Amino acid sequence: MRSPSSDRATTPGLSTLAGGLALGLVISLAPALTTGPAPVAAAQSPIDAPGPMDQGSSDQGSSNAPDRTAFYTPPAQLPAIPGTVIRSEPMVITPSVPDLVAGGALSADAQRIMYRSTGAAGGPVAVTGTYLQPKAPWTGPGPRPLAVVTPGTQGQGDQCAPSKSMEVGLSARTAPLSLAAGYSLIDAYSMLAEGFAVVVTDYEGLGTPGHHPYVNRDSQGRSALDAARAAVRLSGTDLAPDSPTVVSGYSQGGGAAAAAAEMQPQYAPDLNLVGIAAGAPPSDMLGTLDRVDGGVLTGAVGYAINGILQVHPELRPAFDRQLNDEGRRMLEVTSTQCVAETAFAYGLRRTSEFTANGNSLADAARSEPEILRVLEGYNLGRVAPTVPAMVLIGRNDDVVPHDTAVDLVRDWCARGATVELRTAELPALAPGLVVDHALPMLAERATNARYLMDRVHGLPAPDSCGTV
């Protein structure tokens, strides 16, 4: 890994840091609210055989989330054009504690949407999400701008879809126990405060059939871009086909925002993309896998492997060679979990516990050329965004290594992009417990929105190229 020579830094105020610390501790302690790992469950239905999923069904206990099975079940025939709105309905969002800290009551009208996108395997898929129309009129020049919010890690079960957890604030289910927080609203609130309309994608396979292809570059980039296309096509909004569009996300969402920027010129040239903000983007899959090993998010590797096997079933023999029985059980268990219960079940464990020869899963991947090829295809930085980008990373991030974010900036700069690198200079407080990963997002939650609104207004973009 290359090390940074210099970069731009930011230091939050004491009140912001205190609030961020409190919320970071809540996030890190969320797994303690669960009582144990979910039992092994069957894989979700493939898209060519839609049927009742796990939303409020009687065999999965009670849930505080309404049963929306009908909405999340795609039609047998999907539209031909990516970004086409399949269906929408009004939605009420209940503020949770993170929402109240972020800004209080929601100042927007919400719609649940389903739209057509292109999946990880290259075929048509239905993806769901949430559209937020500000109640205050837009007073700036031209049509209202649109912000696509790409969520951080949610999990792999259908109940983890952000549009479901945001509806109730904190989604809880019994038998098996499951907990999902609607924390995507933190980013959405900041965007709404600047005047953006907001669309939050659920990503492929969250809420809808099939495994969510976790951190798959192509899938999450397309989900974000097609969410924007769907938003400008919705009726009853004040958006226009040429509305200035931005993408903002953190962690998995930072990777999705970066992927969207890299893919937009070829995949969605019709969008008027003007900037992106990528917080803690997992741009180097093996580097991130090495970093999370032994931390709270160890079990998230199960999401990634399940997604890979859905798209590349021919790799199952390679994974079978590398995984032991506990590793195979980990894949089954995590396939229906949200991140809180995955953290409780597998947090602070080493991935060597899941391999046949006792190597780490990162080393196991390095020993299998076909697995390595797929993982390297998830990496970012080989294509430059054509719009200004900001990359935010904590100096002591315990999930995404700081130097991999610096490498991404350098790669984009070398390809001619305009990129600002912002390093959150926060001390390491609890390595491995995700606090040091979450705090920069919370302390800098308004930074992305301000940076992106400056892009809407055409202001010169800060550029760290040549100084990193």
Short mmCIF file of C-alpha atoms in Angstrom, two decimals:
data_model
loop_
_atom_site.label_atom_id
_atom_site.label_comp_id
_atom_site.label_asym_id
_atom_site.label_seq_id
_atom_site.Cartn_x
_atom_site.Cartn_y
_atom_site.Cartn_z
CA MET A 1 0.00 0.00 0.00
CA ARG A 2 1.16 3.51 -0.72
CA SER A 3 1.21 5.99 2.13
CA PRO A 4 -0.02 9.56 1.80
CA SER A 5 2.44 12.41 1.72
CA SER A 6 -0.09 15.12 2.59
CA ASP A 7 -3.82 15.70 2.39
CA ARG A 8 -6.52 18.07 3.44
CA ALA A 9 -7.77 17.65 6.98
CA THR A 10 -10.86 18.62 8.85
CA THR A 11 -11.49 18.87 12.57
CA PRO A 12 -15.05 18.85 13.90
CA GLY A 13 -16.31 21.16 16.59
CA LEU A 14 -16.68 19.86 20.11
CA SER A 15 -20.47 19.70 20.05
CA THR A 16 -20.49 17.83 16.76
CA LEU A 17 -17.82 15.45 17.97
CA ALA A 18 -19.68 14.79 21.22
CA GLY A 19 -22.87 14.00 19.34
CA GLY A 20 -20.98 11.86 16.89
CA LEU A 21 -19.27 9.95 19.67
CA ALA A 22 -22.57 9.23 21.36
CA LEU A 23 -24.11 7.98 18.16
CA GLY A 24 -20.98 6.03 17.25
CA LEU A 25 -21.18 4.20 20.54
CA VAL A 26 -24.85 3.44 19.91
CA ILE A 27 -23.96 2.01 16.52
CA SER A 28 -21.11 -0.06 17.92
CA LEU A 29 -23.25 -1.40 20.75
CA ALA A 30 -26.26 -2.19 18.57
CA PRO A 31 -25.36 -5.90 18.40
CA ALA A 32 -25.85 -6.14 22.16
CA LEU A 33 -29.56 -5.58 21.59
CA THR A 34 -29.81 -8.99 19.92
CA THR A 35 -29.82 -12.28 21.78
CA GLY A 36 -28.03 -14.61 19.40
CA PRO A 37 -27.42 -15.63 15.82
CA ALA A 38 -30.28 -16.24 13.47
CA PRO A 39 -30.88 -19.89 12.58
CA VAL A 40 -29.92 -21.22 9.20
CA ALA A 41 -32.50 -20.15 6.62
CA ALA A 42 -33.13 -20.94 2.99
CA ALA A 43 -31.82 -18.63 0.29
CA GLN A 44 -34.18 -15.99 -1.00
CA SER A 45 -36.30 -16.67 -4.06
CA PRO A 46 -34.75 -16.12 -7.51
CA ILE A 47 -36.25 -13.32 -9.56
CA ASP A 48 -37.79 -15.71 -12.07
CA ALA A 49 -39.88 -17.32 -9.35
CA PRO A 50 -41.37 -14.48 -7.28
CA GLY A 51 -43.29 -15.38 -4.20
CA PRO A 52 -43.85 -14.33 -0.59
CA MET A 53 -40.63 -13.19 0.99
CA ASP A 54 -39.75 -12.57 4.57
CA GLN A 55 -41.76 -9.41 5.11
CA GLY A 56 -44.03 -10.05 8.06
CA SER A 57 -44.76 -13.68 7.14
CA SER A 58 -46.23 -15.78 9.90
CA ASP A 59 -43.36 -18.26 10.01
CA GLN A 60 -40.88 -15.56 11.01
CA GLY A 61 -42.51 -14.20 14.13
CA SER A 62 -43.76 -10.70 14.71
CA SER A 63 -42.38 -7.47 13.31
CA ASN A 64 -43.02 -3.79 13.93
CA ALA A 65 -42.70 -3.19 10.16
CA PRO A 66 -45.92 -3.40 8.13
CA ASP A 67 -46.28 -6.31 5.73
CA ARG A 68 -45.35 -4.88 2.31
CA THR A 69 -44.88 -8.22 0.52
CA ALA A 70 -46.99 -7.23 -2.45
CA PHE A 71 -45.02 -4.05 -3.09
CA TYR A 72 -41.62 -5.74 -2.93
CA THR A 73 -42.61 -8.63 -5.23
CA PRO A 74 -41.55 -7.68 -8.78
CA PRO A 75 -43.86 -8.22 -11.74
CA ALA A 76 -43.19 -11.23 -13.95
CA GLN A 77 -42.17 -8.95 -16.82
CA LEU A 78 -39.79 -6.07 -16.16
CA PRO A 79 -39.58 -2.91 -18.29
CA ALA A 80 -36.95 -2.82 -21.00
CA ILE A 81 -35.47 0.58 -20.08
CA PRO A 82 -33.25 0.96 -16.98
CA GLY A 83 -34.57 3.56 -14.55
CA THR A 84 -38.22 2.99 -15.46
CA VAL A 85 -40.53 3.36 -12.45
CA ILE A 86 -42.38 0.08 -11.92
CA ARG A 87 -44.55 1.25 -9.03
CA SER A 88 -44.68 3.80 -6.24
CA GLU A 89 -46.81 4.52 -3.20
CA PRO A 90 -46.95 7.13 -0.44
CA MET A 91 -44.85 6.33 2.60
CA VAL A 92 -44.71 7.64 6.16
CA ILE A 93 -41.28 7.81 7.80
CA THR A 94 -41.07 7.54 11.58
CA PRO A 95 -38.15 9.44 13.14
CA SER A 96 -35.81 7.40 15.31
CA VAL A 97 -33.15 8.62 17.76
CA PRO A 98 -30.55 9.02 14.96
CA ASP A 99 -33.14 10.96 12.96
CA LEU A 100 -33.81 13.34 15.82
CA VAL A 101 -30.10 13.97 16.31
CA ALA A 102 -29.78 14.56 12.57
CA GLY A 103 -32.45 17.23 12.47
CA GLY A 104 -35.82 16.27 13.90
CA ALA A 105 -39.04 15.82 11.97
CA LEU A 106 -38.71 14.96 8.30
CA SER A 107 -39.26 18.03 6.12
CA ALA A 108 -40.27 16.05 3.06
CA ASP A 109 -43.02 13.88 1.61
CA ALA A 110 -41.92 10.30 1.04
CA GLN A 111 -42.68 7.69 -1.58
CA ARG A 112 -41.65 4.05 -1.71
CA ILE A 113 -40.53 3.22 -5.24
CA MET A 114 -39.63 0.19 -7.34
CA TYR A 115 -37.62 0.71 -10.50
CA ARG A 116 -35.88 -1.31 -13.16
CA SER A 117 -32.10 -1.61 -12.99
CA THR A 118 -29.36 -3.91 -14.27
CA GLY A 119 -28.14 -6.54 -11.85
CA ALA A 120 -24.72 -7.88 -11.03
CA ALA A 121 -25.16 -10.64 -13.61
CA GLY A 122 -26.01 -8.11 -16.32
CA GLY A 123 -29.74 -8.83 -16.61
CA PRO A 124 -32.79 -6.74 -15.68
CA VAL A 125 -33.70 -6.60 -11.99
CA ALA A 126 -36.23 -4.73 -9.88
CA VAL A 127 -34.77 -2.51 -7.16
CA THR A 128 -36.69 -0.63 -4.48
CA GLY A 129 -35.95 2.60 -2.65
CA THR A 130 -37.33 5.78 -1.10
CA TYR A 131 -37.92 9.15 -2.72
CA LEU A 132 -38.09 12.28 -0.53
CA GLN A 133 -39.67 15.45 -1.95
CA PRO A 134 -38.85 18.56 0.13
CA LYS A 135 -41.88 20.46 1.36
CA ALA A 136 -40.14 23.84 0.99
CA PRO A 137 -40.03 25.23 -2.56
CA TRP A 138 -36.74 25.32 -4.42
CA THR A 139 -35.50 28.91 -4.72
CA GLY A 140 -32.27 28.32 -6.60
CA PRO A 141 -31.69 28.63 -10.34
CA GLY A 142 -33.08 26.00 -12.69
CA PRO A 143 -34.83 22.83 -11.59
CA ARG A 144 -34.39 21.41 -8.11
CA PRO A 145 -31.24 19.29 -7.75
CA LEU A 146 -31.38 15.59 -6.85
CA ALA A 147 -29.17 13.72 -4.39
CA VAL A 148 -28.85 9.95 -4.58
CA VAL A 149 -28.02 8.55 -1.14
CA THR A 150 -26.23 5.21 -1.28
CA PRO A 151 -26.55 3.45 2.11
CA GLY A 152 -23.82 1.87 4.16
CA THR A 153 -23.88 -1.80 5.11
CA GLN A 154 -27.39 -2.99 5.93
CA GLY A 155 -27.09 -6.78 5.82
CA GLN A 156 -28.35 -9.40 3.39
CA GLY A 157 -31.86 -10.26 4.57
CA ASP A 158 -34.86 -8.70 2.82
CA GLN A 159 -35.95 -7.11 6.12
CA CYS A 160 -32.76 -5.00 6.07
CA ALA A 161 -33.84 -2.86 3.09
CA PRO A 162 -33.41 0.83 4.00
CA SER A 163 -36.92 1.65 2.76
CA LYS A 164 -38.27 -0.73 5.41
CA SER A 165 -36.14 0.37 8.35
CA MET A 166 -36.63 4.07 7.53
CA GLU A 167 -40.40 3.58 7.63
CA VAL A 168 -40.35 2.60 11.31
CA GLY A 169 -37.02 4.13 12.41
CA LEU A 170 -35.81 0.91 14.04
CA SER A 171 -37.13 -2.27 12.46
CA ALA A 172 -37.37 -5.21 14.87
CA ARG A 173 -38.47 -8.76 14.19
CA THR A 174 -38.69 -11.92 16.28
CA ALA A 175 -38.19 -15.60 15.39
CA PRO A 176 -35.51 -15.10 14.18
CA LEU A 177 -34.61 -11.93 15.99
CA SER A 178 -33.57 -9.14 13.62
CA LEU A 179 -32.80 -5.45 14.06
CA ALA A 180 -32.30 -2.80 11.36
CA ALA A 181 -31.81 0.93 11.96
CA GLY A 182 -32.88 3.50 9.39
CA TYR A 183 -29.57 5.34 9.61
CA SER A 184 -29.58 6.22 5.91
CA LEU A 185 -31.77 9.14 6.95
CA ILE A 186 -28.72 10.81 8.54
CA ASP A 187 -27.27 11.52 5.09
CA ALA A 188 -30.74 12.19 3.65
CA TYR A 189 -31.48 14.86 6.30
CA SER A 190 -28.29 16.74 5.45
CA MET A 191 -29.17 16.71 1.75
CA LEU A 192 -32.73 17.86 2.38
CA ALA A 193 -31.42 20.72 4.54
CA GLU A 194 -29.45 22.01 1.53
CA GLY A 195 -32.54 21.86 -0.70
CA PHE A 196 -31.93 18.62 -2.57
CA ALA A 197 -34.67 16.17 -3.39
CA VAL A 198 -33.37 12.78 -2.24
CA VAL A 199 -33.66 9.22 -3.47
CA VAL A 200 -32.26 6.40 -1.33
CA THR A 201 -31.63 3.11 -3.12
CA ASP A 202 -32.16 -0.23 -1.38
CA TYR A 203 -29.66 -1.86 -3.78
CA GLU A 204 -30.23 -5.08 -5.69
CA GLY A 205 -31.56 -7.94 -3.58
CA LEU A 206 -32.52 -6.03 -0.42
CA GLY A 207 -36.29 -6.34 -0.10
CA THR A 208 -36.50 -7.90 -3.55
CA PRO A 209 -35.66 -11.50 -4.57
CA GLY A 210 -32.15 -12.89 -4.61
CA HIS A 211 -29.06 -12.37 -2.45
CA HIS A 212 -27.86 -8.80 -2.18
CA PRO A 213 -24.53 -8.74 -4.10
CA TYR A 214 -22.71 -6.91 -1.33
CA VAL A 215 -20.02 -4.39 -2.44
CA ASN A 216 -20.35 -5.52 -6.07
CA ARG A 217 -19.13 -2.48 -8.00
CA ASP A 218 -21.35 -2.89 -11.05
CA SER A 219 -24.53 -3.75 -9.17
CA GLN A 220 -24.43 -0.93 -6.65
CA GLY A 221 -23.24 1.65 -9.20
CA ARG A 222 -26.15 0.81 -11.50
CA SER A 223 -28.64 0.74 -8.60
CA ALA A 224 -27.59 4.31 -7.72
CA LEU A 225 -27.71 5.64 -11.28
CA ASP A 226 -31.05 4.03 -12.05
CA ALA A 227 -32.49 5.39 -8.80
CA ALA A 228 -31.69 8.86 -10.13
CA ARG A 229 -33.30 8.05 -13.47
CA ALA A 230 -36.41 6.79 -11.68
CA ALA A 231 -36.60 9.88 -9.45
CA VAL A 232 -36.61 12.35 -12.36
CA ARG A 233 -39.36 10.28 -14.02
CA LEU A 234 -41.65 10.21 -10.97
CA SER A 235 -44.82 12.24 -11.28
CA GLY A 236 -45.67 14.95 -8.78
CA THR A 237 -42.12 16.19 -8.17
CA ASP A 238 -40.39 19.44 -9.10
CA LEU A 239 -37.47 17.62 -10.72
CA ALA A 240 -36.68 17.81 -14.42
CA PRO A 241 -34.88 15.40 -16.75
CA ASP A 242 -31.83 17.66 -16.57
CA SER A 243 -31.92 18.27 -12.79
CA PRO A 244 -28.35 18.56 -11.46
CA THR A 245 -27.67 15.20 -9.82
CA VAL A 246 -25.17 14.18 -7.14
CA VAL A 247 -24.41 10.92 -5.33
CA SER A 248 -23.41 10.67 -1.67
CA GLY A 249 -22.63 7.65 0.46
CA TYR A 250 -20.45 6.30 3.24
CA SER A 251 -18.75 2.92 3.71
CA GLN A 252 -20.49 0.50 1.34
CA GLY A 253 -22.37 3.59 0.19
CA GLY A 254 -19.10 5.41 -0.42
CA GLY A 255 -18.03 2.58 -2.70
CA ALA A 256 -21.39 2.75 -4.47
CA ALA A 257 -21.07 6.51 -4.98
CA ALA A 258 -17.57 6.07 -6.38
CA ALA A 259 -18.74 3.26 -8.66
CA ALA A 260 -21.63 5.40 -9.91
CA ALA A 261 -19.20 8.19 -10.79
CA GLU A 262 -16.92 5.81 -12.66
CA MET A 263 -19.80 4.17 -14.56
CA GLN A 264 -22.03 7.15 -15.35
CA PRO A 265 -20.47 8.29 -18.67
CA GLN A 266 -21.06 4.88 -20.25
CA TYR A 267 -24.07 3.54 -18.33
CA ALA A 268 -26.16 6.67 -17.72
CA PRO A 269 -24.93 9.56 -19.92
CA ASP A 270 -28.48 10.97 -19.86
CA LEU A 271 -28.07 11.98 -16.20
CA ASN A 272 -26.83 15.47 -15.43
CA LEU A 273 -24.31 14.28 -12.84
CA VAL A 274 -22.35 17.19 -11.35
CA GLY A 275 -20.48 15.68 -8.39
CA ILE A 276 -20.13 12.81 -5.93
CA ALA A 277 -19.02 12.41 -2.31
CA ALA A 278 -17.58 9.04 -1.32
CA GLY A 279 -17.00 8.48 2.38
CA ALA A 280 -14.72 5.63 3.45
CA PRO A 281 -15.12 3.81 0.11
CA PRO A 282 -13.99 0.16 0.09
CA SER A 283 -11.85 0.58 -3.02
CA ASP A 284 -9.47 -2.33 -2.40
CA MET A 285 -11.39 -5.47 -1.50
CA LEU A 286 -8.48 -7.50 -0.14
CA GLY A 287 -7.19 -4.53 1.83
CA THR A 288 -10.62 -4.05 3.39
CA LEU A 289 -10.96 -7.78 4.07
CA ASP A 290 -7.64 -7.75 5.90
CA ARG A 291 -8.73 -4.73 7.95
CA VAL A 292 -12.14 -6.06 9.09
CA ASP A 293 -10.75 -9.48 10.03
CA GLY A 294 -11.19 -9.89 13.79
CA GLY A 295 -13.38 -6.81 14.16
CA VAL A 296 -17.10 -6.30 14.67
CA LEU A 297 -17.79 -6.58 10.93
CA THR A 298 -15.99 -9.89 10.36
CA GLY A 299 -19.27 -11.59 9.43
CA ALA A 300 -19.89 -9.17 6.56
CA VAL A 301 -17.56 -11.35 4.50
CA GLY A 302 -20.48 -13.77 4.39
CA TYR A 303 -22.57 -11.20 2.54
CA ALA A 304 -19.81 -10.75 -0.03
CA ILE A 305 -19.29 -14.47 -0.62
CA ASN A 306 -23.04 -15.14 -0.91
CA GLY A 307 -23.28 -12.37 -3.50
CA ILE A 308 -20.31 -13.72 -5.44
CA LEU A 309 -21.79 -17.23 -5.52
CA GLN A 310 -25.12 -15.93 -6.78
CA VAL A 311 -23.43 -14.21 -9.72
CA HIS A 312 -20.63 -16.77 -10.19
CA PRO A 313 -21.96 -20.21 -9.20
CA GLU A 314 -19.00 -21.74 -11.02
CA LEU A 315 -16.82 -20.57 -8.12
CA ARG A 316 -18.53 -22.83 -5.59
CA PRO A 317 -15.88 -25.59 -5.92
CA ALA A 318 -13.16 -23.03 -5.18
CA PHE A 319 -14.99 -21.80 -2.07
CA ASP A 320 -15.69 -25.39 -1.03
CA ARG A 321 -11.96 -26.05 -1.14
CA GLN A 322 -11.27 -23.11 1.12
CA LEU A 323 -14.17 -23.14 3.59
CA ASN A 324 -14.71 -25.57 6.46
CA ASP A 325 -18.11 -26.57 7.87
CA GLU A 326 -18.23 -23.50 10.12
CA GLY A 327 -17.47 -21.29 7.14
CA ARG A 328 -20.29 -22.83 5.13
CA ARG A 329 -22.64 -22.40 8.06
CA MET A 330 -21.56 -18.76 8.33
CA LEU A 331 -22.66 -18.20 4.72
CA GLU A 332 -26.09 -19.69 5.42
CA VAL A 333 -26.62 -17.77 8.64
CA THR A 334 -25.55 -14.37 7.30
CA SER A 335 -27.66 -14.74 4.14
CA THR A 336 -30.79 -13.66 6.01
CA GLN A 337 -29.31 -11.36 8.65
CA CYS A 338 -29.02 -7.62 9.12
CA VAL A 339 -25.71 -6.17 10.22
CA ALA A 340 -26.55 -5.99 13.95
CA GLU A 341 -27.20 -9.70 14.36
CA THR A 342 -24.27 -10.56 12.08
CA ALA A 343 -22.02 -8.49 14.33
CA PHE A 344 -23.38 -10.30 17.39
CA ALA A 345 -22.98 -13.75 15.81
CA TYR A 346 -19.56 -13.30 14.21
CA GLY A 347 -18.06 -10.04 15.46
CA LEU A 348 -14.49 -10.12 16.85
CA ARG A 349 -13.87 -13.56 15.34
CA ARG A 350 -11.01 -14.30 12.96
CA THR A 351 -11.82 -15.45 9.42
CA SER A 352 -9.25 -18.24 9.87
CA GLU A 353 -11.94 -19.99 11.91
CA PHE A 354 -13.92 -20.44 8.69
CA THR A 355 -11.21 -21.91 6.45
CA ALA A 356 -10.13 -25.50 5.94
CA ASN A 357 -6.40 -24.81 6.33
CA GLY A 358 -6.55 -22.10 8.99
CA ASN A 359 -5.52 -19.26 6.66
CA SER A 360 -7.39 -15.97 6.67
CA LEU A 361 -10.15 -15.60 4.09
CA ALA A 362 -8.08 -12.89 2.39
CA ASP A 363 -5.19 -15.32 1.98
CA ALA A 364 -7.61 -18.02 0.87
CA ALA A 365 -8.89 -15.67 -1.84
CA ARG A 366 -5.33 -14.88 -2.91
CA SER A 367 -4.70 -18.60 -3.40
CA GLU A 368 -7.66 -19.04 -5.78
CA PRO A 369 -7.06 -17.19 -9.09
CA GLU A 370 -10.74 -17.13 -10.09
CA ILE A 371 -11.90 -15.76 -6.75
CA LEU A 372 -9.11 -13.20 -6.85
CA ARG A 373 -10.14 -12.14 -10.35
CA VAL A 374 -13.73 -11.50 -9.24
CA LEU A 375 -12.68 -9.56 -6.13
CA GLU A 376 -10.30 -7.40 -8.13
CA GLY A 377 -13.22 -6.61 -10.43
CA TYR A 378 -14.90 -5.01 -7.41
CA ASN A 379 -11.99 -2.59 -6.94
CA LEU A 380 -12.24 1.10 -7.76
CA GLY A 381 -9.82 3.51 -9.36
CA ARG A 382 -9.29 2.05 -12.82
CA VAL A 383 -11.70 4.55 -14.39
CA ALA A 384 -11.76 8.25 -13.56
CA PRO A 385 -14.94 10.17 -12.74
CA THR A 386 -15.69 12.95 -15.21
CA VAL A 387 -17.22 15.10 -12.44
CA PRO A 388 -15.61 16.51 -9.28
CA ALA A 389 -15.39 14.07 -6.40
CA MET A 390 -14.69 14.27 -2.70
CA VAL A 391 -13.28 11.33 -0.74
CA LEU A 392 -13.65 11.42 3.05
CA ILE A 393 -11.76 8.99 5.28
CA GLY A 394 -10.85 8.84 8.95
CA ARG A 395 -7.15 8.70 9.76
CA ASN A 396 -7.82 5.72 12.06
CA ASP A 397 -10.71 4.07 10.22
CA ASP A 398 -10.90 0.47 11.47
CA VAL A 399 -12.92 -0.87 8.52
CA VAL A 400 -11.56 0.84 5.41
CA PRO A 401 -7.79 1.45 5.55
CA HIS A 402 -6.88 5.13 5.21
CA ASP A 403 -4.15 4.37 2.69
CA THR A 404 -6.56 2.61 0.32
CA ALA A 405 -8.68 5.76 0.14
CA VAL A 406 -5.54 7.79 -0.56
CA ASP A 407 -4.63 5.30 -3.31
CA LEU A 408 -8.06 5.76 -4.86
CA VAL A 409 -7.59 9.53 -4.92
CA ARG A 410 -4.15 9.15 -6.49
CA ASP A 411 -5.50 6.75 -9.12
CA TRP A 412 -8.30 9.14 -10.05
CA CYS A 413 -5.93 12.10 -10.10
CA ALA A 414 -3.55 10.23 -12.41
CA ARG A 415 -6.45 9.77 -14.82
CA GLY A 416 -7.29 13.45 -14.88
CA ALA A 417 -10.10 13.70 -12.31
CA THR A 418 -10.66 16.60 -9.91
CA VAL A 419 -10.68 15.10 -6.42
CA GLU A 420 -10.65 16.51 -2.91
CA LEU A 421 -9.29 14.27 -0.17
CA ARG A 422 -10.57 15.08 3.33
CA THR A 423 -9.06 13.21 6.26
CA ALA A 424 -10.96 13.30 9.55
CA GLU A 425 -8.25 13.67 12.16
CA LEU A 426 -9.97 11.80 14.97
CA PRO A 427 -8.12 9.68 17.54
CA ALA A 428 -8.44 5.91 17.58
CA LEU A 429 -11.00 5.26 20.31
CA ALA A 430 -12.05 1.62 19.97
CA PRO A 431 -10.22 -0.20 17.16
CA GLY A 432 -12.21 -3.08 15.74
CA LEU A 433 -15.55 -1.94 17.16
CA VAL A 434 -16.58 0.20 14.12
CA VAL A 435 -16.60 3.37 16.26
CA ASP A 436 -13.52 4.69 14.48
CA HIS A 437 -15.22 3.94 11.15
CA ALA A 438 -18.55 5.54 12.08
CA LEU A 439 -17.33 8.73 13.77
CA PRO A 440 -16.09 10.51 10.61
CA MET A 441 -19.47 9.92 8.98
CA LEU A 442 -21.28 11.40 11.96
CA ALA A 443 -18.89 14.26 12.64
CA GLU A 444 -18.81 15.27 8.96
CA ARG A 445 -22.43 14.55 8.10
CA ALA A 446 -23.07 18.03 6.67
CA THR A 447 -19.80 18.23 4.73
CA ASN A 448 -20.94 16.12 1.80
CA ALA A 449 -24.14 18.11 1.32
CA ARG A 450 -22.35 21.46 1.30
CA TYR A 451 -19.64 20.21 -1.06
CA LEU A 452 -22.25 18.81 -3.45
CA MET A 453 -24.45 21.92 -3.40
CA ASP A 454 -21.37 23.92 -4.37
CA ARG A 455 -21.09 21.66 -7.42
CA VAL A 456 -24.73 22.37 -8.27
CA HIS A 457 -23.97 26.09 -8.18
CA GLY A 458 -20.92 25.63 -10.40
CA LEU A 459 -18.33 26.82 -7.88
CA PRO A 460 -14.71 25.77 -8.48
CA ALA A 461 -14.11 22.36 -6.91
CA PRO A 462 -11.31 21.92 -4.37
CA ASP A 463 -8.54 19.72 -5.77
CA SER A 464 -6.04 17.67 -3.79
CA CYS A 465 -4.33 16.27 -6.88
CA GLY A 466 -0.63 16.98 -6.72
CA THR A 467 -0.63 17.15 -2.91
CA VAL A 468 -1.34 13.49 -2.08
#
